[in-house]
mmCIF file of C-alpha atoms and ligand atoms in Angstrom:
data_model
loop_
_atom_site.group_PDB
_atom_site.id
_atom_site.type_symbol
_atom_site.label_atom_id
_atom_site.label_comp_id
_atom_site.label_asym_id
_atom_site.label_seq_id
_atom_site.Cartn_x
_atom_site.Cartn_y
_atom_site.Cartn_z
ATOM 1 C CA UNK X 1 -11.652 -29.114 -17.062
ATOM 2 C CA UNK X 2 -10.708 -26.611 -14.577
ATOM 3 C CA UNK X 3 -13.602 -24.037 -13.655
ATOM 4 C CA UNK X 4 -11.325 -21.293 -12.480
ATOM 5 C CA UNK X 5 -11.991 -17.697 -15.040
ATOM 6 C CA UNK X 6 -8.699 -16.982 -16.680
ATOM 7 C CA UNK X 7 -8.955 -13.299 -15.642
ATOM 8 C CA UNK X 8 -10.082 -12.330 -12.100
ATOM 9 C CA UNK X 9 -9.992 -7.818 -12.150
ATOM 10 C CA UNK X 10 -9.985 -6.922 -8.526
ATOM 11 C CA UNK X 11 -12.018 -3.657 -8.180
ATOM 12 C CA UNK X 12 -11.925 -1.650 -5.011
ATOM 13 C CA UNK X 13 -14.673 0.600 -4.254
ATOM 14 C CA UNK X 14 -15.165 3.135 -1.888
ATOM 15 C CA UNK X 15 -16.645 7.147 -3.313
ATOM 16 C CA UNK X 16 -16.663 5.556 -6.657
ATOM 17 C CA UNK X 17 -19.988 4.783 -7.670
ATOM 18 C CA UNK X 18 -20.579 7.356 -10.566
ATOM 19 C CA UNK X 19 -17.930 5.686 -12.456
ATOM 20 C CA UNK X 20 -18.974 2.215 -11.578
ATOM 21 C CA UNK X 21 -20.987 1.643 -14.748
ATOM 22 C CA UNK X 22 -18.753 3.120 -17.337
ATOM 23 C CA UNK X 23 -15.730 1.063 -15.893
ATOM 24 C CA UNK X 24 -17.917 -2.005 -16.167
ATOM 25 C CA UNK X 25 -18.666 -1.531 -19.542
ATOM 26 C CA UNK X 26 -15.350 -0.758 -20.522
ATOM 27 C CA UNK X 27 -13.889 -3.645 -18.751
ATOM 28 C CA UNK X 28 -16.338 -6.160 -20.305
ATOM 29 C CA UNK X 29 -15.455 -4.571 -23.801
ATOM 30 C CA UNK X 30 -11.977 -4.696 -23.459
ATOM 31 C CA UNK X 31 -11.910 -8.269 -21.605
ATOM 32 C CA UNK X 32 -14.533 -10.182 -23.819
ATOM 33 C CA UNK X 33 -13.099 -10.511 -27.312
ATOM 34 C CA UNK X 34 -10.028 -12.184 -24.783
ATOM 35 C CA UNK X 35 -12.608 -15.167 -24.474
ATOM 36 C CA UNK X 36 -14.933 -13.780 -22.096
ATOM 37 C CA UNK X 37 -13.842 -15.898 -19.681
ATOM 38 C CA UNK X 38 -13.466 -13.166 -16.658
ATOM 39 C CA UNK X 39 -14.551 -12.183 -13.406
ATOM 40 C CA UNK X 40 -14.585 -8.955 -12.190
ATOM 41 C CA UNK X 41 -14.983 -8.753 -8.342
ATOM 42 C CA UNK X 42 -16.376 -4.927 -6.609
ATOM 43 C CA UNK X 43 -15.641 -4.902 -3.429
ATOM 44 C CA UNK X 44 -17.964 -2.080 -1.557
ATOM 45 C CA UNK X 45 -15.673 -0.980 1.115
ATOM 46 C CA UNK X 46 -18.587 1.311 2.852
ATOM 47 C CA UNK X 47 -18.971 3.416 0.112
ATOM 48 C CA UNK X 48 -21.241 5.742 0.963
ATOM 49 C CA UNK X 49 -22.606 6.559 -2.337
ATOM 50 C CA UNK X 50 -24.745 3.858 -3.366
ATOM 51 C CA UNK X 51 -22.280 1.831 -5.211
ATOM 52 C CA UNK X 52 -23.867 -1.354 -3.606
ATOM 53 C CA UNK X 53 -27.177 -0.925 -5.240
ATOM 54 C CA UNK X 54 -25.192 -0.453 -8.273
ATOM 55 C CA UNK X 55 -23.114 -3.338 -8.147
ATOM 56 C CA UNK X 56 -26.409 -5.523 -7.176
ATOM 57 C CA UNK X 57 -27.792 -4.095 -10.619
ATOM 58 C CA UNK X 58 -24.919 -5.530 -12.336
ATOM 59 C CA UNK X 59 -24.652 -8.510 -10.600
ATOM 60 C CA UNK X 60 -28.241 -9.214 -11.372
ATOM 61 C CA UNK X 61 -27.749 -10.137 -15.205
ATOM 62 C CA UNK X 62 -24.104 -11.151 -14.954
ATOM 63 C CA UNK X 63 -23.009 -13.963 -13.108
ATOM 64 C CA UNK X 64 -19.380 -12.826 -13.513
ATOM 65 C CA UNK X 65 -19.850 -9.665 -11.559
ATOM 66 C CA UNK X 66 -18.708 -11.266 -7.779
ATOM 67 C CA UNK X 67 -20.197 -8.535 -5.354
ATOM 68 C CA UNK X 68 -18.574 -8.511 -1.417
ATOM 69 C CA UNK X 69 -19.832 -5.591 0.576
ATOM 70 C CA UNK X 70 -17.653 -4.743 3.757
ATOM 71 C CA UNK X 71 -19.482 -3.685 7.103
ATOM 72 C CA UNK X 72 -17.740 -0.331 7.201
ATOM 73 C CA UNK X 73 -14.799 1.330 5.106
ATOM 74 C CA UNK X 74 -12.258 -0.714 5.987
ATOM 75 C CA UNK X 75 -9.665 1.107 3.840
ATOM 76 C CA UNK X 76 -8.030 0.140 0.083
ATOM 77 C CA UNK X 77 -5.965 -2.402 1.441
ATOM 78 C CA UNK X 78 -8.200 -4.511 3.564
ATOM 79 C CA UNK X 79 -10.632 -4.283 0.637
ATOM 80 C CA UNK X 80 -8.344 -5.498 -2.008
ATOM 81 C CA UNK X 81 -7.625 -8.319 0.687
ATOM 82 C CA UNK X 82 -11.255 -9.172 0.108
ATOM 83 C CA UNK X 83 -11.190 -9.423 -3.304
ATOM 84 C CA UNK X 84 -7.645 -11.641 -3.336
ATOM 85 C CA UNK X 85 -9.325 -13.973 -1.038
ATOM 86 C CA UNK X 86 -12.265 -14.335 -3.021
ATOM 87 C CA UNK X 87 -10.206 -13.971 -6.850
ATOM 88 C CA UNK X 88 -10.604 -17.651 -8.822
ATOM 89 C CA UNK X 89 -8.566 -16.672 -11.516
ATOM 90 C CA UNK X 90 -4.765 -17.964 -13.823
ATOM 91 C CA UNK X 91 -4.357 -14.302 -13.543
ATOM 92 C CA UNK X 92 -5.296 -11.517 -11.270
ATOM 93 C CA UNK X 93 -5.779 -7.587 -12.635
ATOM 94 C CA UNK X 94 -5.641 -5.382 -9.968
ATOM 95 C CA UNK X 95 -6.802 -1.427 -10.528
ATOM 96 C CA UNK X 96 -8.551 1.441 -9.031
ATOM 97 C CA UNK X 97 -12.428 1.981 -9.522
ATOM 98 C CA UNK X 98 -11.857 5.586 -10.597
ATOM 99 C CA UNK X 99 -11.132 5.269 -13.845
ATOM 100 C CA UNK X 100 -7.763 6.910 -13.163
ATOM 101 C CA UNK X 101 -6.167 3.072 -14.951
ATOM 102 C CA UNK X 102 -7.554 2.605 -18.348
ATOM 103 C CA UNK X 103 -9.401 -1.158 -18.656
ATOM 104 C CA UNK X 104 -8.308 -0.493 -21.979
ATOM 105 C CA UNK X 105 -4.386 -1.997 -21.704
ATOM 106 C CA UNK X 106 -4.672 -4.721 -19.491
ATOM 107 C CA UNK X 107 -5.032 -7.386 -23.231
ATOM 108 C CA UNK X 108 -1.422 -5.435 -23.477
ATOM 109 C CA UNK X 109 0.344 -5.903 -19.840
ATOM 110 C CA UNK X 110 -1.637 -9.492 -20.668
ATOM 111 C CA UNK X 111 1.052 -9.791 -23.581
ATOM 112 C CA UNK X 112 4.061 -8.804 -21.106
ATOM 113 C CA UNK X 113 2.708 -11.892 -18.595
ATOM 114 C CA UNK X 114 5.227 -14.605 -20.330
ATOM 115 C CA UNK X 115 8.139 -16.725 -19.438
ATOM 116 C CA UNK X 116 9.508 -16.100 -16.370
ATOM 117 C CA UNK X 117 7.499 -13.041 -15.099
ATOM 118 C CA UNK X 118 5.022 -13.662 -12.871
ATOM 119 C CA UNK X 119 3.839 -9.566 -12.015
ATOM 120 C CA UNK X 120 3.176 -7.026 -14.847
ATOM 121 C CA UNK X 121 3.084 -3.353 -13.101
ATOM 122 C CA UNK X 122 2.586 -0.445 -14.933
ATOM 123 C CA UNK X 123 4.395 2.868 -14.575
ATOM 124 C CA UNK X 124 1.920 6.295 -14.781
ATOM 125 C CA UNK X 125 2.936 8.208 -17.673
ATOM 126 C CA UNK X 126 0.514 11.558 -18.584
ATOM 127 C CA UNK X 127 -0.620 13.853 -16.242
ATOM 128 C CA UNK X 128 -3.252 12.370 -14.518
ATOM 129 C CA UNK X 129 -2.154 13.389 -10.873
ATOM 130 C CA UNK X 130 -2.286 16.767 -9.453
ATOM 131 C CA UNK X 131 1.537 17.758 -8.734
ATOM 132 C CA UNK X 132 1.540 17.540 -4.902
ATOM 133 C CA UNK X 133 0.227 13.918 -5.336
ATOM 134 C CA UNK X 134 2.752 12.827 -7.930
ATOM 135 C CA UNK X 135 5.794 15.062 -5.817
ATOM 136 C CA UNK X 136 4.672 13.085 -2.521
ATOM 137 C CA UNK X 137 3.974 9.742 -3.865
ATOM 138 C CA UNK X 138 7.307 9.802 -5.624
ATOM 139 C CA UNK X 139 8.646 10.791 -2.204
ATOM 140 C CA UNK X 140 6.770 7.812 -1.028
ATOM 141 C CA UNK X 141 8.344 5.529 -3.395
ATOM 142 C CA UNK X 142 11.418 6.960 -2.965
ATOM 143 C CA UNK X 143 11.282 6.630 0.584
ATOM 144 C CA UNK X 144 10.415 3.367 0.335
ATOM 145 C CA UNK X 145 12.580 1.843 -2.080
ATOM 146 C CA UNK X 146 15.749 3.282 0.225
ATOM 147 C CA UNK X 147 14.661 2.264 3.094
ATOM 148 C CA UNK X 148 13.128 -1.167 2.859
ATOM 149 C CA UNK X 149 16.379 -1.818 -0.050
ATOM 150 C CA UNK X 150 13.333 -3.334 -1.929
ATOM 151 C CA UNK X 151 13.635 -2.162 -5.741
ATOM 152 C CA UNK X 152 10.065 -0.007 -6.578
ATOM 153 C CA UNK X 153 9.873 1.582 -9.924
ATOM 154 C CA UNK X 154 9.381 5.161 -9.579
ATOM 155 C CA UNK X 155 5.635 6.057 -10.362
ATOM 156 C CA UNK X 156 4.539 2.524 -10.028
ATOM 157 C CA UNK X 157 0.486 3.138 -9.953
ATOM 158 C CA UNK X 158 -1.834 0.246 -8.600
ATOM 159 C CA UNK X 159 -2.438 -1.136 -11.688
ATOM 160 C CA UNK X 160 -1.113 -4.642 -12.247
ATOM 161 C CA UNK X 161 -1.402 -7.445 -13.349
ATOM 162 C CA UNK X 162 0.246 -11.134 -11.668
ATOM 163 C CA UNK X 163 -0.271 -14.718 -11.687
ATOM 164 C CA UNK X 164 -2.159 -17.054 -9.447
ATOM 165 C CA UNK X 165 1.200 -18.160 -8.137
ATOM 166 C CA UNK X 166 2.076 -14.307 -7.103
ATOM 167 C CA UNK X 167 -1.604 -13.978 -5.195
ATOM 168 C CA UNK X 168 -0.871 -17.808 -3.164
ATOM 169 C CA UNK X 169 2.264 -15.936 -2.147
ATOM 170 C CA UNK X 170 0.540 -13.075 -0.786
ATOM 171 C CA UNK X 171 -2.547 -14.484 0.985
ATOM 172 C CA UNK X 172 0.032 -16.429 2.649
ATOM 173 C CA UNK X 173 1.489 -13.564 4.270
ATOM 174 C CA UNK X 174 -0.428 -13.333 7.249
ATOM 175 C CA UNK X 175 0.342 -9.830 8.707
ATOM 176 C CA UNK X 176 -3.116 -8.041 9.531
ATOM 177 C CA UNK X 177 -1.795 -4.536 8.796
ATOM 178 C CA UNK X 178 -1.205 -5.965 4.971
ATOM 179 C CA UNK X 179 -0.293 -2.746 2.689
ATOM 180 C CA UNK X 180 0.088 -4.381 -0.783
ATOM 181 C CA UNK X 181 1.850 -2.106 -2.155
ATOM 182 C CA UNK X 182 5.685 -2.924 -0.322
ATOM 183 C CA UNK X 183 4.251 -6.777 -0.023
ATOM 184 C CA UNK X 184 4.213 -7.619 -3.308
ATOM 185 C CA UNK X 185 7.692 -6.014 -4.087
ATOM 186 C CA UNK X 186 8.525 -7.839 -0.425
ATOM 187 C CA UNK X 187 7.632 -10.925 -2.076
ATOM 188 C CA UNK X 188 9.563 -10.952 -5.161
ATOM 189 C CA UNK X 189 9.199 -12.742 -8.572
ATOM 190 C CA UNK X 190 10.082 -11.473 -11.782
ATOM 191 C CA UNK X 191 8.462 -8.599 -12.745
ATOM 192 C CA UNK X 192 7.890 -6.622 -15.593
ATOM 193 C CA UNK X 193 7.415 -2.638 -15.710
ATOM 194 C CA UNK X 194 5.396 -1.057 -18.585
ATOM 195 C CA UNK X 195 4.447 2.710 -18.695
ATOM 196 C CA UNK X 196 0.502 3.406 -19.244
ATOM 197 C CA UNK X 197 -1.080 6.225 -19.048
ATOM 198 C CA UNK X 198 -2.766 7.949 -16.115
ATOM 199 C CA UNK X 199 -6.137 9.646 -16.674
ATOM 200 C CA UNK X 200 -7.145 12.877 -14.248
ATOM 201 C CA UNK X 201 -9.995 11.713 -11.862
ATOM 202 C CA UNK X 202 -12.973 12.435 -14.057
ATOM 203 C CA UNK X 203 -14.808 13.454 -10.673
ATOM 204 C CA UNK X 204 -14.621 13.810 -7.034
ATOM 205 C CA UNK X 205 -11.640 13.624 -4.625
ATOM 206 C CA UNK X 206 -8.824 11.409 -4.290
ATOM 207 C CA UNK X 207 -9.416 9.321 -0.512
ATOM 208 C CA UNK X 208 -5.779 9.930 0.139
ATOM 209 C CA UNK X 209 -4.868 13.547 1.477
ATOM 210 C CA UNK X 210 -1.270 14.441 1.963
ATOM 211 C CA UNK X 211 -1.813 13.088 5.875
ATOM 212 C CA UNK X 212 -2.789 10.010 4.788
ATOM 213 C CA UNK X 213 0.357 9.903 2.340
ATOM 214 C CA UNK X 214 2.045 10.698 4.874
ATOM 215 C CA UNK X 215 0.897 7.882 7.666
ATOM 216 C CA UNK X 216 1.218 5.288 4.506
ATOM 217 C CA UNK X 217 4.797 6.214 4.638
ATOM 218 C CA UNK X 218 5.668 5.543 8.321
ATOM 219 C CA UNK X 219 3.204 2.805 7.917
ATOM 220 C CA UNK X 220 5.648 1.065 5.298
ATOM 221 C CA UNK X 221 8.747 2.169 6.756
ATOM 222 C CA UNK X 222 7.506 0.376 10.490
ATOM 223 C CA UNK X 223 5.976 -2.001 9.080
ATOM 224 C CA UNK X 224 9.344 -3.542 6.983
ATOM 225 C CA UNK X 225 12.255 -2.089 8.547
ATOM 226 C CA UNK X 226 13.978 -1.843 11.537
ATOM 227 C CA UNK X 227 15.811 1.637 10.467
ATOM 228 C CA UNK X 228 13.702 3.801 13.085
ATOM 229 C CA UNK X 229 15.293 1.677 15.931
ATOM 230 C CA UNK X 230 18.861 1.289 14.177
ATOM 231 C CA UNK X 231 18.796 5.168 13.816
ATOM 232 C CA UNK X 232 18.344 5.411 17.064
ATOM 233 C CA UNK X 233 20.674 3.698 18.199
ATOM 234 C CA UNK X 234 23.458 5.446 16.339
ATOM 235 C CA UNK X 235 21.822 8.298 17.076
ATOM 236 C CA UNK X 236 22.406 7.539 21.040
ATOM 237 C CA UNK X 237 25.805 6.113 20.677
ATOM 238 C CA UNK X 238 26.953 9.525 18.874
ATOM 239 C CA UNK X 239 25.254 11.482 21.704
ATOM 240 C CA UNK X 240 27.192 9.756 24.257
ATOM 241 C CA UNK X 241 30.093 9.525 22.566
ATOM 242 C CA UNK X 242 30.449 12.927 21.960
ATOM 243 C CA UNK X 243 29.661 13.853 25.156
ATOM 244 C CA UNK X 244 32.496 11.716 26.817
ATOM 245 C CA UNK X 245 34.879 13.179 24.995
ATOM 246 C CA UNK X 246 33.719 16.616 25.712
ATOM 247 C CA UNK X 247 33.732 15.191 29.323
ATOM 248 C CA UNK X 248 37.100 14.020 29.165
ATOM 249 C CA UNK X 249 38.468 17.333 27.548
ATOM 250 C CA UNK X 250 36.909 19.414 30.418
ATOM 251 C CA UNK X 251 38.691 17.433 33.278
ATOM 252 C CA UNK X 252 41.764 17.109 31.525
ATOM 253 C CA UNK X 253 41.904 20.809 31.289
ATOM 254 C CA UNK X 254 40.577 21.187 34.690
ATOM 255 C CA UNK X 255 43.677 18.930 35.988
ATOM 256 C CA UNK X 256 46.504 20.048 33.945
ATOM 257 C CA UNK X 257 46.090 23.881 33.051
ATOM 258 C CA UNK X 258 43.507 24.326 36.322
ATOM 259 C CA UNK X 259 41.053 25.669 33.806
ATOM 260 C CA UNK X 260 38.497 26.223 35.763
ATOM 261 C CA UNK X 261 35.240 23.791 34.733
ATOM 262 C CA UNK X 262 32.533 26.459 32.463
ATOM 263 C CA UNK X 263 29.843 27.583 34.084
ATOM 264 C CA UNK X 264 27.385 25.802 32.326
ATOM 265 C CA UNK X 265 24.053 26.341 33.394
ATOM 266 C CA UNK X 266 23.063 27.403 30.046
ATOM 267 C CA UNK X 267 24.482 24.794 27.866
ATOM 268 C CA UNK X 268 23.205 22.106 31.147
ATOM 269 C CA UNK X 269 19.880 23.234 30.452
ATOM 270 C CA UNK X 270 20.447 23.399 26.644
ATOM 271 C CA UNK X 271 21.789 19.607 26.582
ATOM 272 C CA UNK X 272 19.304 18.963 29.205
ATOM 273 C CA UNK X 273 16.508 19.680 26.752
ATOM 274 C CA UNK X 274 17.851 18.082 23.301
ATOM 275 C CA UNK X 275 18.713 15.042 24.720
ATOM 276 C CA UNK X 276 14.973 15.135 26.342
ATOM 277 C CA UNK X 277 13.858 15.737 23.043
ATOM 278 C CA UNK X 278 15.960 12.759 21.821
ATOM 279 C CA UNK X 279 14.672 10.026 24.000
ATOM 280 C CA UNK X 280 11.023 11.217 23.986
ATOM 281 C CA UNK X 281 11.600 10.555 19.690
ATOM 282 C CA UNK X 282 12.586 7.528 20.645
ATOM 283 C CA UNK X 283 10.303 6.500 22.803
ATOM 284 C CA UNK X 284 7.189 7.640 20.850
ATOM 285 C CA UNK X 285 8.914 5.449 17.465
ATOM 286 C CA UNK X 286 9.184 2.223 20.181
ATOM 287 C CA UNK X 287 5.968 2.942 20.950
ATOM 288 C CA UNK X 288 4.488 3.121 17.015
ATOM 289 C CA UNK X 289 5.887 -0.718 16.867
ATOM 290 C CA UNK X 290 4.777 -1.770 20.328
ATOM 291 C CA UNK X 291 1.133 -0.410 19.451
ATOM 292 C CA UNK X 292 1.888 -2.630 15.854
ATOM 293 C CA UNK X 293 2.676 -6.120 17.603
ATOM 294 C CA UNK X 294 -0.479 -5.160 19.904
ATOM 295 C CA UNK X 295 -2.603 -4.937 16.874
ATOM 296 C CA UNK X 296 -1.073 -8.009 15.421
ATOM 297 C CA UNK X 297 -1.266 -9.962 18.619
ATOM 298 C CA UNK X 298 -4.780 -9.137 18.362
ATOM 299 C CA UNK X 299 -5.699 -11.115 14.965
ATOM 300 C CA UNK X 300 -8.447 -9.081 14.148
ATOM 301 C CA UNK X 301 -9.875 -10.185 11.029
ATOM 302 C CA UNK X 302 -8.762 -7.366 8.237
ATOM 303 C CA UNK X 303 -12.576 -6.793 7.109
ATOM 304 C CA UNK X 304 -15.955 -8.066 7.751
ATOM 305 C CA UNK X 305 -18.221 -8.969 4.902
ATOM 306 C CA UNK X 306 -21.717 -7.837 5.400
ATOM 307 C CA UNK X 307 -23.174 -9.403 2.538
ATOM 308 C CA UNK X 308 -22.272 -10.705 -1.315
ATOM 309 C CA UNK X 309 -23.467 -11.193 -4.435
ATOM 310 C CA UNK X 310 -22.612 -14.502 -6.987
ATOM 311 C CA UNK X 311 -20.055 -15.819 -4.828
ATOM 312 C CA UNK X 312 -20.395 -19.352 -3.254
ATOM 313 C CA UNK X 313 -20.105 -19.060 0.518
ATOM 314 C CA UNK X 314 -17.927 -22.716 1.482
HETATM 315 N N1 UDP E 1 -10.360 2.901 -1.904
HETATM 316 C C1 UDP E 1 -10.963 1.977 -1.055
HETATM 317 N N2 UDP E 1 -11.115 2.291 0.269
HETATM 318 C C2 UDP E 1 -10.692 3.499 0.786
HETATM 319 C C3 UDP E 1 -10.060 4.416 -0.078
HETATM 320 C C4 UDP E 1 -9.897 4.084 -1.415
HETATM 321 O O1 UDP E 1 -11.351 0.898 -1.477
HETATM 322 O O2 UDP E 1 -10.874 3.720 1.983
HETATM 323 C C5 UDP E 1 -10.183 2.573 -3.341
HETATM 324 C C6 UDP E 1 -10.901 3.493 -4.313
HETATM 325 O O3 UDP E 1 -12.211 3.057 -4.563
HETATM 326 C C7 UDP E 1 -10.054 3.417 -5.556
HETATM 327 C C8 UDP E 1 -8.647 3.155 -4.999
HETATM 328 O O4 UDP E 1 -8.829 2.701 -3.661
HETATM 329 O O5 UDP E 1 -10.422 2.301 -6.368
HETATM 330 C C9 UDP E 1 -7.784 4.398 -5.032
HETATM 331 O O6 UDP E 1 -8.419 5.452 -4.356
HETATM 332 P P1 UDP E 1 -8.249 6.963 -4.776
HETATM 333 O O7 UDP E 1 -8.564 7.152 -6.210
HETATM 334 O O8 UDP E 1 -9.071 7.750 -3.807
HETATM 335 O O9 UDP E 1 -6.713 7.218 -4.482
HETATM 336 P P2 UDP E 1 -5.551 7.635 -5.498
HETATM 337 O O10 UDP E 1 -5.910 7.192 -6.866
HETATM 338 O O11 UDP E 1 -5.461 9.106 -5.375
HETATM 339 O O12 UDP E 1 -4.344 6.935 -4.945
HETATM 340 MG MG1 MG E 2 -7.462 7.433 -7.977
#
């Protein structure tokens, strides 16, 4: 018999500790009339609330709370990387710690796990986000989805729900900078898209300001395209192209009606200064993937566990 859980609910954690115990009971209520046969794995990413101590209390009585505590906040991405590497489960839940996703549907996106599909996301329906997050993360999206031609469903939150099969696929990517969110769309399979509703954050702040947004954005865009570099380059053939011909036009005059050339010290400085402008853009974008492949070259590991709790070390 196998001794993998059916359900492995990956669990974040970083300035989410009030809501720690409420989402555990909610998720052991929804998930135990399924069988009981779950694991639900809290990842501390340096939360600097106490949520360890909390997760230890749970832990204590339940063997299928998995605990991994990372030596510093890491970030969400890094710590969901922790929990994929660590998930036993057929299927693999994945949702924020802030009670923002409801524990409540996953029997439902469950049902919508059948034939073919291998990933279950969910939509955010309700108004659970302020809206400057919902305008810039359906920028983000947007943004996304056009750039990288990968097809992301507006609104798609970070609740979902895949196979065991999707989760090989993506531990197998070995990028360090992993950002989950354009990987598993990057990766493929058939997917299904339900709509659930979004709760407000019952407390505190969401970690993501508009900068970070914002830095998740180019992050994405560098991190799966090349359209920086090809706009670029269009960008500089245009430039130059434009500028022969307004070469060419000024020396034809100048030879056939003796137009005398413009005295162009103005306009010299002006194109002087945008074109400037142009290659120091250029430069600095060359420089955002240069500083990537350094990073990468590097192999850092993507977190470092300081300590766990009911997981089996190899
Ligand atoms: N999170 C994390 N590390 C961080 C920031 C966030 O593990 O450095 C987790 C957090 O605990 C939550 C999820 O990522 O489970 C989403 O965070 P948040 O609610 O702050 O963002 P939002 O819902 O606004 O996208
Ligand atoms: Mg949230």
């Amino acid at each position: 018999m196998s001794q993998r859980p059916r359900i492995s609910v990956v669990l974040p954690i970083y300035k989410t500790a009030p809501y720690l115990r409420e989402l555990h009971r909610r998720l052991v209520d929804t998930l135990s009339p399924l069988g009981g046969d779950f694991e639900l794995l809290m990842i501390d990413d340096g939360s600097p609330d106490g949520a360890w101590a909390i997760i230890g209390d749970l832990a204590k009585d339940d063997r299928r709370i998995k605990g991994i505590r990372l030596s510093r906040n890491f970030g969400q991405h890094p710590a969901i990387c922790a929990g994929f590497e660590h998930a036993q489960g057929e299927v693999i839940v994945l949702m924020d710690a802030d009670l923002q996703d409801p524990p409540e549907v996953i029997p439902m996106l469950l049902e919508q796990l059948r034939g073919e599909c291998d990933v279950v996301y969910t939509v955010k329906a309700g108004d659970g986000e302020s809206p400057l997050t919902r305008l810039t993360s359906r920028l983000y999206h947007a943004a996304v989805a056009r750039i990288t031609r990968i097809p992301v469903p507006r609104g798609v939150g970070t609740l979902r729900l895949f196979t065991r099969r999707m989760l090989e696929a993506l531990l197998a990517y070995p990028e360090r900078n992993v950002l989950y969110g354009p990987l598993m769309f990057f990766v493929g399979f058939e997917a299904t898209v339900v709509t659930v509703d979004h709760q407000p954050r019952p407390g505190g702040r969401s970690s993501y300001s508009f900068r970070r947004r914002l830095a998740l954005a180019v992050d994405s865009i560098l991190s799966y395209t090349d359209y920086p570099h090809r706009f670029l380059v269009k960008f500089g053939v245009l430039t130059l192209a434009l500028s022969l011909v307004y070469a060419v036009v000024l020396v034809v005059r100048y030879l056939l009606a003796s137009e005398p050339l413009p005295p162009g010290l103005t306009l010299l400085a002006l194109l002087i200064v945008v074109s400037l402008g142009a290659v120091m853009i250029g430069l600095g974008i060359v420089g955002m993937y240069v500083f990537r492949v350094y990073q990468e070259v590097l192999a850092r590991p993507r977190y470092v566990k300081a300590g766990t709790l009911n997981i089996q070390e190899p």
